[in-house]
Coordinates of C-alpha atoms in Angstrom, one line a residue:
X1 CA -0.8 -6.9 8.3
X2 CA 2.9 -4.9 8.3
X3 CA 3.8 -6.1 5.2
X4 CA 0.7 -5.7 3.2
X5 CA 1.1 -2.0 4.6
X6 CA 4.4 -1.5 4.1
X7 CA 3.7 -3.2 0.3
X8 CA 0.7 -0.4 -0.1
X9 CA 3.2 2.4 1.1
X10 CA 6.2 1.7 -1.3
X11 CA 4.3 1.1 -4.1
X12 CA 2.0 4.7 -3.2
X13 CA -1.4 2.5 -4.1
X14 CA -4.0 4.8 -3.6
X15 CA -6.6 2.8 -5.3
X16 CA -7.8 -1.4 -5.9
X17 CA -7.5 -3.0 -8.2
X18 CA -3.9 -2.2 -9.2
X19 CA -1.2 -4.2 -10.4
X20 CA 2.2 -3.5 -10.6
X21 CA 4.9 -5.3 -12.2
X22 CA 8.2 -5.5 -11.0
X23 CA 11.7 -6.8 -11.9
X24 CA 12.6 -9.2 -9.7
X25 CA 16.5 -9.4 -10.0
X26 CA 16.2 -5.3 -9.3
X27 CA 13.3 -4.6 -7.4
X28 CA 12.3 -1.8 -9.7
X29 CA 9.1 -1.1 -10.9
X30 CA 8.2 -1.7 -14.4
X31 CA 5.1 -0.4 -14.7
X32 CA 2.7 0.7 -12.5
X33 CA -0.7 1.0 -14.6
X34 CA -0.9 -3.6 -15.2
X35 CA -4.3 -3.4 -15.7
X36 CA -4.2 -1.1 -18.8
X37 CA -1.3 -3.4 -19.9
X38 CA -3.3 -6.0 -19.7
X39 CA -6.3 -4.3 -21.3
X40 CA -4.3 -3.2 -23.8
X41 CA -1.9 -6.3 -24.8
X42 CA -3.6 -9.1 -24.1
X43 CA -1.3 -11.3 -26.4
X44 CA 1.8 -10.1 -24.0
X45 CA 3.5 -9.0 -27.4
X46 CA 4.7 -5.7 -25.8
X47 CA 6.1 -8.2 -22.6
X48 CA 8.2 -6.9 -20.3
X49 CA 5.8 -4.0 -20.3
X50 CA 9.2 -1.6 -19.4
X51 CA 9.3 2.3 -19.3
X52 CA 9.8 3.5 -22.7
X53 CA 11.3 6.9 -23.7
X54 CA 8.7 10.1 -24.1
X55 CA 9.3 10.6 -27.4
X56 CA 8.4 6.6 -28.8
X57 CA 5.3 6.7 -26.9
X58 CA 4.3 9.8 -28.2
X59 CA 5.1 9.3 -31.7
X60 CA 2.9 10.4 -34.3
X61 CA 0.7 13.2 -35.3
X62 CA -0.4 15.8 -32.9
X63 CA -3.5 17.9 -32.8
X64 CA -4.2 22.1 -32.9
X65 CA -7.5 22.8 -31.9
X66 CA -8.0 24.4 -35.4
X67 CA -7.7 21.0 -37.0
X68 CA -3.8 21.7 -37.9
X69 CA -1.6 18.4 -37.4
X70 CA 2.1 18.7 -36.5
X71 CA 4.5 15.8 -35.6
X72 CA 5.7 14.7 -32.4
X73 CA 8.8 15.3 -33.3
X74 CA 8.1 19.4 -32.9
X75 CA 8.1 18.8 -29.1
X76 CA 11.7 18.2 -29.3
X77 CA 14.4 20.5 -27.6
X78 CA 11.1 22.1 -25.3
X79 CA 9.8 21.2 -21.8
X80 CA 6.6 20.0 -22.3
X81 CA 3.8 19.5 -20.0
X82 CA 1.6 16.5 -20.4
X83 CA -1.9 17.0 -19.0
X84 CA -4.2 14.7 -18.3
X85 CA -7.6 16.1 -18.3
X86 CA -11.4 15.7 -18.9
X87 CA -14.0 17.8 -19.3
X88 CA -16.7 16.0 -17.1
X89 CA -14.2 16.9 -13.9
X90 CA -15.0 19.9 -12.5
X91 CA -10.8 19.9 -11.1
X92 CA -9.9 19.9 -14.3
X93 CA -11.7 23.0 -15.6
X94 CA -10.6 25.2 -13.4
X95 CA -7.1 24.0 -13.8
X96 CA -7.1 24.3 -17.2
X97 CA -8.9 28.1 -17.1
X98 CA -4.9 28.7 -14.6
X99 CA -3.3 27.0 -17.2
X100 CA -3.6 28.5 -20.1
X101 CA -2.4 31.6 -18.0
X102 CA 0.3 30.4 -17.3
X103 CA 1.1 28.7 -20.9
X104 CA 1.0 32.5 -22.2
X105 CA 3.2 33.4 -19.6
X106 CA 5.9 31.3 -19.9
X107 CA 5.7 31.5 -23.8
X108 CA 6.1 35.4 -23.6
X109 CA 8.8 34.9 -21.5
X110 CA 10.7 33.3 -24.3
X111 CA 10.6 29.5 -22.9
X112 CA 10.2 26.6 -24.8
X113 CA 7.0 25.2 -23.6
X114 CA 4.6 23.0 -24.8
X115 CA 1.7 21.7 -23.5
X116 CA 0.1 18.1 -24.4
X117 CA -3.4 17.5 -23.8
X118 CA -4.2 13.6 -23.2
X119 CA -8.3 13.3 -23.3
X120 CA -9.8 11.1 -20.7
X121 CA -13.3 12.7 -21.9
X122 CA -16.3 10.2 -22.7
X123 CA -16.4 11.2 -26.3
X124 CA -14.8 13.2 -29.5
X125 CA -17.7 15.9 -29.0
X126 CA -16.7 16.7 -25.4
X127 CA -13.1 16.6 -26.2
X128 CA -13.3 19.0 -29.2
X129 CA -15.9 21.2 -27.1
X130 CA -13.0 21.3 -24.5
X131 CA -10.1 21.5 -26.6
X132 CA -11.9 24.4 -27.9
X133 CA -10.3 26.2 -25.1
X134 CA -7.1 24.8 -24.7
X135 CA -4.1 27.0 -27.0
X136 CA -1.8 24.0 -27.0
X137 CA -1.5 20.7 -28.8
X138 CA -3.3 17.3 -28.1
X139 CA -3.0 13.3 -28.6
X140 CA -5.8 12.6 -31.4
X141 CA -9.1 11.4 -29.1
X142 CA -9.2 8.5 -31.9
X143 CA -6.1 7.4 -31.0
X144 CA -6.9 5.5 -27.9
X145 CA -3.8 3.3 -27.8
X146 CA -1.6 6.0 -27.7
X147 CA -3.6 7.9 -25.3
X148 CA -3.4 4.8 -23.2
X149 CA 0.0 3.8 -23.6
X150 CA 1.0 7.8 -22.1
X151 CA -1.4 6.6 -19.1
X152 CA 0.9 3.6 -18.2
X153 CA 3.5 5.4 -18.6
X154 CA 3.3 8.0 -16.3
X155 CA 0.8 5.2 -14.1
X156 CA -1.8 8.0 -13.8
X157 CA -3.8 7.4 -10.6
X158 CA -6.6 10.1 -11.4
X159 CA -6.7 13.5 -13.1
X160 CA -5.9 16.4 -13.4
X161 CA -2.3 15.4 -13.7
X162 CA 0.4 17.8 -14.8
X163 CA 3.8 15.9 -15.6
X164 CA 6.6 18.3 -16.6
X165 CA 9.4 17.3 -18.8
X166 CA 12.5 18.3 -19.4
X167 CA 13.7 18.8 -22.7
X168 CA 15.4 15.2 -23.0
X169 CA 11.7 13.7 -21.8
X170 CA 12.8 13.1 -18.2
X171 CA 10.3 13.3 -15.5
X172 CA 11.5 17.0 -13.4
X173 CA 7.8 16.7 -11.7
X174 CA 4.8 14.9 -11.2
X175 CA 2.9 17.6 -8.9
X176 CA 2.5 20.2 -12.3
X177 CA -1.1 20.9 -10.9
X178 CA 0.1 22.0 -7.2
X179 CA 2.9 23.4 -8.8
X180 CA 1.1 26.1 -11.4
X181 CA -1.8 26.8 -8.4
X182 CA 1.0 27.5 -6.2
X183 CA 3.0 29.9 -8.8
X184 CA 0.4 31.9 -10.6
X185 CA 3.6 34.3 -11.9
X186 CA 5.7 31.0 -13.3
X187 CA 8.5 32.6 -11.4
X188 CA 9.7 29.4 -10.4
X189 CA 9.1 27.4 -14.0
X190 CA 10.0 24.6 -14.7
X191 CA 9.4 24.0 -11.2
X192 CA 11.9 21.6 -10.2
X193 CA 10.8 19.9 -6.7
X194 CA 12.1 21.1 -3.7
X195 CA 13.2 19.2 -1.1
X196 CA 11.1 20.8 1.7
X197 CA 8.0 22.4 1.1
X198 CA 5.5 24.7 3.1
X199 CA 2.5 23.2 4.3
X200 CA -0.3 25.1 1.9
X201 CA -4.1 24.6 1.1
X202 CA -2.6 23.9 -2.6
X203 CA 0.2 21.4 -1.9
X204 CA -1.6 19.7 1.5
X205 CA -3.2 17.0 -1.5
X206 CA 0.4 15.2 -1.4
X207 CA -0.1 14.3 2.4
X208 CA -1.8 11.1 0.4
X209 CA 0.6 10.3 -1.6
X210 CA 2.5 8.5 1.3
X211 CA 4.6 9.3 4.4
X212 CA 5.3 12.6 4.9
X213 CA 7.9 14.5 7.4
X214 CA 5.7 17.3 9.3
X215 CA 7.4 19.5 11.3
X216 CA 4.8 22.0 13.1
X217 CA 6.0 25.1 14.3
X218 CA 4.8 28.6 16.2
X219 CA 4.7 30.6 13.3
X220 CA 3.6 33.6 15.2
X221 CA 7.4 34.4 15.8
X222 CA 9.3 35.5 12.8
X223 CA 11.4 33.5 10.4
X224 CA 10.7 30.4 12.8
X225 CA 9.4 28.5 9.7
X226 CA 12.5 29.5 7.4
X227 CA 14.9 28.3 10.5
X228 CA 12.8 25.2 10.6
X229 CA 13.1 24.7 6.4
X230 CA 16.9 25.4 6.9
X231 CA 16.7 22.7 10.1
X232 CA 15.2 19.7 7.5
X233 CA 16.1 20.8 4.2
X234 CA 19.9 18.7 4.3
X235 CA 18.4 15.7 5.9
X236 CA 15.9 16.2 3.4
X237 CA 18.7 17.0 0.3
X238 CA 20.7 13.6 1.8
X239 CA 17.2 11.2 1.2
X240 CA 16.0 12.4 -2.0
X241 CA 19.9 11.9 -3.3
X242 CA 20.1 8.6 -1.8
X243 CA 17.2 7.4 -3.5
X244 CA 17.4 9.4 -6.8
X245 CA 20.8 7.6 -7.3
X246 CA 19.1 4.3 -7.1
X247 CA 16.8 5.4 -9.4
X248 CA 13.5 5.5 -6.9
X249 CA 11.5 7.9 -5.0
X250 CA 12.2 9.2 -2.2
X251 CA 10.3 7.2 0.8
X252 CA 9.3 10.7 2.6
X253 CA 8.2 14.1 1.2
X254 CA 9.2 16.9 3.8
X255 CA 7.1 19.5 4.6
X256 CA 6.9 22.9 7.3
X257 CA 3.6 23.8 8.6
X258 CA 2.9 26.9 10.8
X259 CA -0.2 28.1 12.0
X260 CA -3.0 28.6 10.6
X261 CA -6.7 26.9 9.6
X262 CA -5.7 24.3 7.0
X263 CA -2.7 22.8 9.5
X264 CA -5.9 22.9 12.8
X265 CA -7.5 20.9 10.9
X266 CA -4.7 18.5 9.8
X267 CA -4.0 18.1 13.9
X268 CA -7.6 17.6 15.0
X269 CA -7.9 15.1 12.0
X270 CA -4.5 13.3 13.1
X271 CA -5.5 13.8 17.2
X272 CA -2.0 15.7 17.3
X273 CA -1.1 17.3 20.6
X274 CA -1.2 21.3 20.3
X275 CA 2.5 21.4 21.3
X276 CA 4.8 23.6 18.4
X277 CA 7.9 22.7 17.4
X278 CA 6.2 18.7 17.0
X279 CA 8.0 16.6 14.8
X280 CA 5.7 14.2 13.3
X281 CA 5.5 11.5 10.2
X282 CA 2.5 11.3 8.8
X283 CA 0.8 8.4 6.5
X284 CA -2.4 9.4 5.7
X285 CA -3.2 6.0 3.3
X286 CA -2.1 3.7 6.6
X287 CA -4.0 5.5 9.0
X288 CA -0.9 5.6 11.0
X289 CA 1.1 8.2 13.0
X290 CA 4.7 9.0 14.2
X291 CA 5.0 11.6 17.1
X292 CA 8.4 13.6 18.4
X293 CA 7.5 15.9 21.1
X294 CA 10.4 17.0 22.3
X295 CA 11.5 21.0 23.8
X296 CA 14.0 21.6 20.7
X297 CA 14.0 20.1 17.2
X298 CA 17.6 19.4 16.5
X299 CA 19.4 18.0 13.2
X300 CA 20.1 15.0 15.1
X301 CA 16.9 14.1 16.2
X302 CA 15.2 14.5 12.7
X303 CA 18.0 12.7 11.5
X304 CA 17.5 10.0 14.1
X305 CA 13.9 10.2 13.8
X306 CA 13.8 9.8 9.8
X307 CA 16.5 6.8 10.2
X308 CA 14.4 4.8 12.3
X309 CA 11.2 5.1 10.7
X310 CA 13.3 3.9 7.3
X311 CA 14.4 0.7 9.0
X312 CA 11.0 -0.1 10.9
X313 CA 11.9 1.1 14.0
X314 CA 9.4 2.7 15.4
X315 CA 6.1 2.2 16.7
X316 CA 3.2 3.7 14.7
X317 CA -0.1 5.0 16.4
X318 CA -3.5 5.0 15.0
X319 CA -4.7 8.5 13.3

């Protein structure tokens, strides 16, 4: 039905089982990961099961991968990455081989970076054997509770996941993986989100996370997909501040595609018309469709368009 959609969509389920607690007098989420809660406190002595800050659940001693401890408490005052990884995932490895690039960059750029390794391999041998390669710290693989507890914290959905942290342990963004693929130079580091991005082979993964914006345009002529970034990009600004001041996440991501293989492929997928500038929203996990084919793309009309698909106005068509 609507509802149960609607219920999938704003809570970004991607995967069953799942429970999700809530707080009913707020409507906010308390924790997305309930069956680890429940795994993991089955007496309900941790109840309500809220957010904690970075730094409690992460308490304790850390690993280098020459057997050196250090405390948690040396992450302080640096961004720091928290990766969740395996060896067994072929994703991961090659992540990880970009990584540690990256890691070396940033550190000889004079940044205060760390990186936290949280094991989801199937044993201590695998995790050493792939710690081996890693040149940052890591959650002891003994210490499954704590290794868990970062898991509902973050309600990790499937790995590799990158989250990047400021220094005060607040969330900047959850897409670390598409964000290091897309920047092999770090130029952009810490990679703050922005509000509209450009459609890529890299980022295109987040069209699952829920509804997206798609605005398709003839990129054969010249700065029409910079004009069209400019064109979203307050609509876009307005949302995200909207929401971020209620504490949520935005409903919408916002993306620009142009031409080329990967967005063919998105349009015969979707059954798209060919037609460029479309304005489309997109939710891949509904199997559902939102189509603007109009001459000229105009503030107004995205504006309109984005308004009405928040308050259930418009009509969705099969993809």
């Amino acid at each position: 039905t609507l509802l149960q959609l609607k219920l999938w969509n704003k809570y970004r389920v991607s995967n069953i089982p799942s429970l999700i607690f809530i707080d009913a007098s707020t409507g906010k989420v308390v924790c997305r990961n309930g069956l680890l809660v429940i795994r993991d406190d089955p007496e309900g002595l941790e109840f309500p099961w809220g957010p904690k800050p970075f730094c409690e659940v992460v308490a304790g001693p850390l690993l280098r991968n020459n057997g050196q401890t250090l405390d948690s408490a040396a992450l302080e005052g640096s961004h720091v990455g928290v990766y969740f990884s395996a060896h067994w995932c072929p994703p991961c490895r090659s992540l990880t081989r970009v990584l540690v690039e990256s890691y070396r960059k940033i550190k000889e750029a004079g940044q205060k970076f760390e990186i936290l390794f949280v094991s989801a391999d199937r044993s201590e041998d695998s995790f050493k054997q792939y710690f081996s390669e890693m040149p940052w710290v890591a959650v002891p693989y003994a210490d499954e509770a704590r290794r868990s507890r970062l898991n509902r914290l973050y309600g990790i959905q499937g790995i590799p996941t990158l989250i990047v942290l400021d220094p005060k342990g607040d969330v900047i963004t959850r897409q670390g993986r598409v964000e290091v693929l897309n920047d092999v130079e770090c130029r952009e580091f810490p990679w703050h989100p922005k509000p509209v991005l450009e459609l890529t082979d890299s980022n295109a993964v987040q069209l699952n996370e829920g509804p997206c914006l798609v605005l398709f345009v003839d990129s054969e002529d010249d700065g029409e997909s910079e004009a069209a970034k400019q064109l979203i990009q307050p609509i876009a600004e307005k949302i995200i501040a909207k929401y971020k001041a209620k504490d949520e996440e935005a409903p919408l991501l916002f993306f620009v595609a142009g031409e080329d293989d990967m967005t063919d492929s998105l349009r015969d997928y979707t059954n798209l018309p060919e037609a460029a500038p479309l304005l489309t929203i997109l939710d891949m996990s509904a199997r559902a469709k939102y189509v603007m084919d109009v001459e000229e793309i105009t503030p107004e009309i995205v504006e309109a368009f984005v308004s009405d698909f928040l308050a259930d106005k418009l009509k969705p068509e099969p993809i």
